[in-house]
PDB file of C-alpha atoms in Angstrom:
ATOM      1  CA  MET A 596     -14.572 -12.246 -11.342  1.00 88.00           C
ATOM      2  CA  VAL A 597     -10.967 -12.002 -10.186  1.00 97.00           C
ATOM      3  CA  LYS A 598      -9.979  -9.837  -7.284  1.00 98.00           C
ATOM      4  CA  VAL A 599      -6.213  -8.912  -6.987  1.00 98.00           C
ATOM      5  CA  THR A 600      -4.751  -7.337  -3.864  1.00 98.00           C
ATOM      6  CA  VAL A 601      -1.434  -5.556  -3.962  1.00 98.00           C
ATOM      7  CA  LEU A 602       0.278  -5.280  -0.605  1.00 98.00           C
ATOM      8  CA  GLY A 603       2.963  -2.493  -0.917  1.00 97.00           C
ATOM      9  CA  ALA A 604       1.014  -0.558  -3.634  1.00 97.00           C
ATOM     10  CA  ALA A 605       2.722   2.725  -3.023  1.00 96.00           C
ATOM     11  CA  GLY A 606       6.191   1.654  -3.432  1.00 95.00           C
ATOM     12  CA  GLY A 607       8.623   1.746  -6.429  1.00 95.00           C
ATOM     13  CA  ILE A 608       7.501  -1.706  -7.774  1.00 96.00           C
ATOM     14  CA  GLY A 609       3.824  -1.571  -6.464  1.00 97.00           C
ATOM     15  CA  GLN A 610       2.875   1.723  -8.299  1.00 97.00           C
ATOM     16  CA  PRO A 611       3.775   0.499 -11.768  1.00 97.00           C
ATOM     17  CA  LEU A 612       2.491  -3.042 -10.997  1.00 97.00           C
ATOM     18  CA  SER A 613      -0.945  -1.634  -9.796  1.00 97.00           C
ATOM     19  CA  LEU A 614      -1.121   0.540 -12.998  1.00 96.00           C
ATOM     20  CA  LEU A 615      -0.512  -2.586 -15.156  1.00 96.00           C
ATOM     21  CA  LEU A 616      -3.247  -4.640 -13.190  1.00 96.00           C
ATOM     22  CA  ARG A 617      -5.678  -1.664 -13.695  1.00 96.00           C
ATOM     23  CA  LEU A 618      -5.080  -1.909 -17.396  1.00 94.00           C
ATOM     24  CA  ASN A 619      -5.854  -5.772 -17.233  1.00 94.00           C
ATOM     25  CA  SER A 620      -9.535  -6.577 -18.399  1.00 92.00           C
ATOM     26  CA  LYS A 621      -9.378  -9.983 -16.570  1.00 95.00           C
ATOM     27  CA  VAL A 622      -9.170  -8.194 -13.094  1.00 96.00           C
ATOM     28  CA  THR A 623     -12.612  -7.298 -12.063  1.00 96.00           C
ATOM     29  CA  GLU A 624     -11.509  -5.854  -8.557  1.00 97.00           C
ATOM     30  CA  LEU A 625      -8.173  -4.133  -7.627  1.00 97.00           C
ATOM     31  CA  SER A 626      -7.577  -3.571  -4.072  1.00 98.00           C
ATOM     32  CA  LEU A 627      -4.366  -1.657  -3.149  1.00 98.00           C
ATOM     33  CA  TYR A 628      -2.772  -1.599   0.377  1.00 98.00           C
ATOM     34  CA  ASP A 629       0.158   0.153   1.976  1.00 97.00           C
ATOM     35  CA  ILE A 630       1.060   1.847   5.138  1.00 95.00           C
ATOM     36  CA  VAL A 631       1.028   5.290   3.510  1.00 95.00           C
ATOM     37  CA  ASN A 632      -0.379   6.657   0.212  1.00 95.00           C
ATOM     38  CA  ALA A 633      -2.421   3.730  -0.996  1.00 95.00           C
ATOM     39  CA  ASN A 634      -5.558   6.148  -1.099  1.00 95.00           C
ATOM     40  CA  GLY A 635      -3.578   8.534  -3.314  1.00 96.00           C
ATOM     41  CA  ILE A 636      -2.470   5.697  -5.711  1.00 96.00           C
ATOM     42  CA  SER A 637      -5.966   4.396  -5.755  1.00 96.00           C
ATOM     43  CA  ALA A 638      -7.351   8.017  -6.513  1.00 96.00           C
ATOM     44  CA  ASP A 639      -4.640   8.319  -9.327  1.00 95.00           C
ATOM     45  CA  LEU A 640      -5.687   5.109 -10.869  1.00 96.00           C
ATOM     46  CA  SER A 641      -9.237   5.787 -10.955  1.00 94.00           C
ATOM     47  CA  HIS A 642      -8.669   8.017 -13.686  1.00 94.00           C
ATOM     48  CA  VAL A 643      -7.558   5.347 -16.012  1.00 91.00           C
ATOM     49  CA  PRO A 644     -10.016   5.304 -18.810  1.00 86.00           C
ATOM     50  CA  ASN A 645     -12.121   2.371 -19.980  1.00 76.00           C
ATOM     51  CA  SER A 646     -11.785   0.309 -16.873  1.00 77.00           C
ATOM     52  CA  ASN A 647     -14.872  -1.301 -15.257  1.00 85.00           C
ATOM     53  CA  GLN A 648     -12.812  -2.536 -12.311  1.00 93.00           C
ATOM     54  CA  GLU A 649     -13.850  -1.884  -8.702  1.00 95.00           C
ATOM     55  CA  LEU A 650     -10.955  -0.149  -7.357  1.00 96.00           C
ATOM     56  CA  ASN A 651     -10.130   0.593  -3.539  1.00 97.00           C
ATOM     57  CA  GLY A 652      -7.146   1.746  -1.459  1.00 97.00           C
ATOM     58  CA  TYR A 653      -6.512   0.887   2.089  1.00 97.00           C
ATOM     59  CA  GLU A 654      -4.186   2.413   4.797  1.00 97.00           C
ATOM     60  CA  PRO A 655      -3.982   1.483   8.442  1.00 96.00           C
ATOM     61  CA  LYS A 656      -4.693   4.087  11.048  1.00 94.00           C
ATOM     62  CA  ASP A 657      -1.555   3.221  12.814  1.00 93.00           C
ATOM     63  CA  ARG A 658       0.999   0.519  12.978  1.00 85.00           C
ATOM     64  CA  GLN A 659      -1.159  -1.958  14.965  1.00 90.00           C
ATOM     65  CA  ASP A 660      -4.150  -1.540  12.815  1.00 93.00           C
ATOM     66  CA  VAL A 661      -4.754  -4.599  10.685  1.00 95.00           C
ATOM     67  CA  SER A 662      -8.500  -3.992  10.103  1.00 96.00           C
ATOM     68  CA  GLN A 663      -7.695  -2.220   6.580  1.00 97.00           C
ATOM     69  CA  LEU A 664      -5.309  -4.996   5.815  1.00 97.00           C
ATOM     70  CA  GLN A 665      -8.135  -7.543   6.389  1.00 97.00           C
ATOM     71  CA  LYS A 666     -10.536  -5.478   4.372  1.00 97.00           C
ATOM     72  CA  ALA A 667      -8.112  -5.222   1.390  1.00 97.00           C
ATOM     73  CA  LEU A 668      -7.496  -8.978   1.427  1.00 98.00           C
ATOM     74  CA  ARG A 669     -11.178 -10.162   1.932  1.00 97.00           C
ATOM     75  CA  ASN A 670     -12.256 -12.472  -0.897  1.00 97.00           C
ATOM     76  CA  SER A 671      -8.936 -11.995  -2.858  1.00 98.00           C
ATOM     77  CA  ASP A 672      -8.059 -14.528  -5.409  1.00 98.00           C
ATOM     78  CA  ILE A 673      -4.556 -13.370  -6.160  1.00 98.00           C
ATOM     79  CA  VAL A 674      -2.251 -11.322  -3.524  1.00 98.00           C
ATOM     80  CA  ILE A 675       0.955  -9.781  -4.799  1.00 98.00           C
ATOM     81  CA  ILE A 676       3.469  -8.664  -2.360  1.00 98.00           C
ATOM     82  CA  PRO A 677       6.013  -6.189  -3.508  1.00 96.00           C
ATOM     83  CA  ALA A 678       6.205  -4.689   0.053  1.00 96.00           C
ATOM     84  CA  GLY A 679       9.359  -3.924   1.641  1.00 93.00           C
ATOM     85  CA  ILE A 680      11.911  -1.170   2.343  1.00 93.00           C
ATOM     86  CA  PRO A 681      15.028  -0.366   0.061  1.00 91.00           C
ATOM     87  CA  ARG A 682      18.398  -0.850   1.206  1.00 91.00           C
ATOM     88  CA  LYS A 683      19.897   2.160   3.151  1.00 93.00           C
ATOM     89  CA  PRO A 684      23.248   3.303   3.574  1.00 94.00           C
ATOM     90  CA  GLY A 685      25.213   1.302   5.885  1.00 94.00           C
ATOM     91  CA  MET A 686      22.672  -1.494   5.919  1.00 93.00           C
ATOM     92  CA  THR A 687      23.914  -5.071   5.254  1.00 95.00           C
ATOM     93  CA  ARG A 688      22.114  -7.479   2.943  1.00 94.00           C
ATOM     94  CA  ASP A 689      21.408  -9.577   6.180  1.00 95.00           C
ATOM     95  CA  ASP A 690      19.891  -6.307   7.886  1.00 95.00           C
ATOM     96  CA  LEU A 691      17.702  -5.712   4.847  1.00 95.00           C
ATOM     97  CA  PHE A 692      16.746  -9.373   4.821  1.00 95.00           C
ATOM     98  CA  LYS A 693      15.493  -9.307   8.510  1.00 95.00           C
ATOM     99  CA  VAL A 694      13.615  -6.103   8.235  1.00 95.00           C
ATOM    100  CA  ASN A 695      11.704  -7.301   4.867  1.00 95.00           C
ATOM    101  CA  GLY A 696      11.375 -10.812   6.020  1.00 96.00           C
ATOM    102  CA  GLY A 697       9.487  -9.424   9.000  1.00 94.00           C
ATOM    103  CA  ILE A 698       7.198  -7.224   6.849  1.00 95.00           C
ATOM    104  CA  VAL A 699       6.361 -10.201   4.430  1.00 96.00           C
ATOM    105  CA  ARG A 700       6.079 -12.405   7.433  1.00 96.00           C
ATOM    106  CA  GLY A 701       3.224 -10.271   8.902  1.00 95.00           C
ATOM    107  CA  LEU A 702       1.514  -9.652   5.606  1.00 96.00           C
ATOM    108  CA  VAL A 703       1.415 -13.471   4.825  1.00 97.00           C
ATOM    109  CA  HIS A 704       0.041 -14.345   8.244  1.00 96.00           C
ATOM    110  CA  GLN A 705      -2.851 -12.042   7.546  1.00 97.00           C
ATOM    111  CA  VAL A 706      -3.331 -13.436   4.015  1.00 97.00           C
ATOM    112  CA  GLY A 707      -3.647 -16.947   5.584  1.00 96.00           C
ATOM    113  CA  ALA A 708      -6.183 -15.733   8.099  1.00 96.00           C
ATOM    114  CA  THR A 709      -8.313 -13.673   5.821  1.00 97.00           C
ATOM    115  CA  CYS A 710      -7.990 -15.304   2.311  1.00 96.00           C
ATOM    116  CA  PRO A 711      -6.419 -18.801   2.550  1.00 95.00           C
ATOM    117  CA  ASN A 712      -7.323 -19.986  -0.792  1.00 96.00           C
ATOM    118  CA  ALA A 713      -5.679 -17.020  -2.590  1.00 97.00           C
ATOM    119  CA  PHE A 714      -2.637 -17.550  -4.728  1.00 97.00           C
ATOM    120  CA  VAL A 715       0.368 -15.580  -3.254  1.00 96.00           C
ATOM    121  CA  TYR A 716       3.237 -13.965  -5.468  1.00 93.00           C
TER     122      TYR A 716
END
């Protein structure tokens, strides 16, 4: 049994990645997390035929809510983090790195606290 969690599942990389993981027969449980639209992505992927995976979507109630993130990560074997924001007009690469670095730092902290033995990509 292999549980894979995608953090940033509703983004431009997370959506197609989640679909590919849904099609992978070696993944027995797929957990999708994002700050918005993860439940919609989960609902869309639930229509993929011939999949015996358990599939769940998780979204926080507000910016301070980490309970849904912890539920998504619980018992994960593999955690993939495509989360982040795209570069906006006028934003330098340093600005983008600071914002996305902060996002990833918070997610990795929860991975360490919730599923410390998971492989992180």
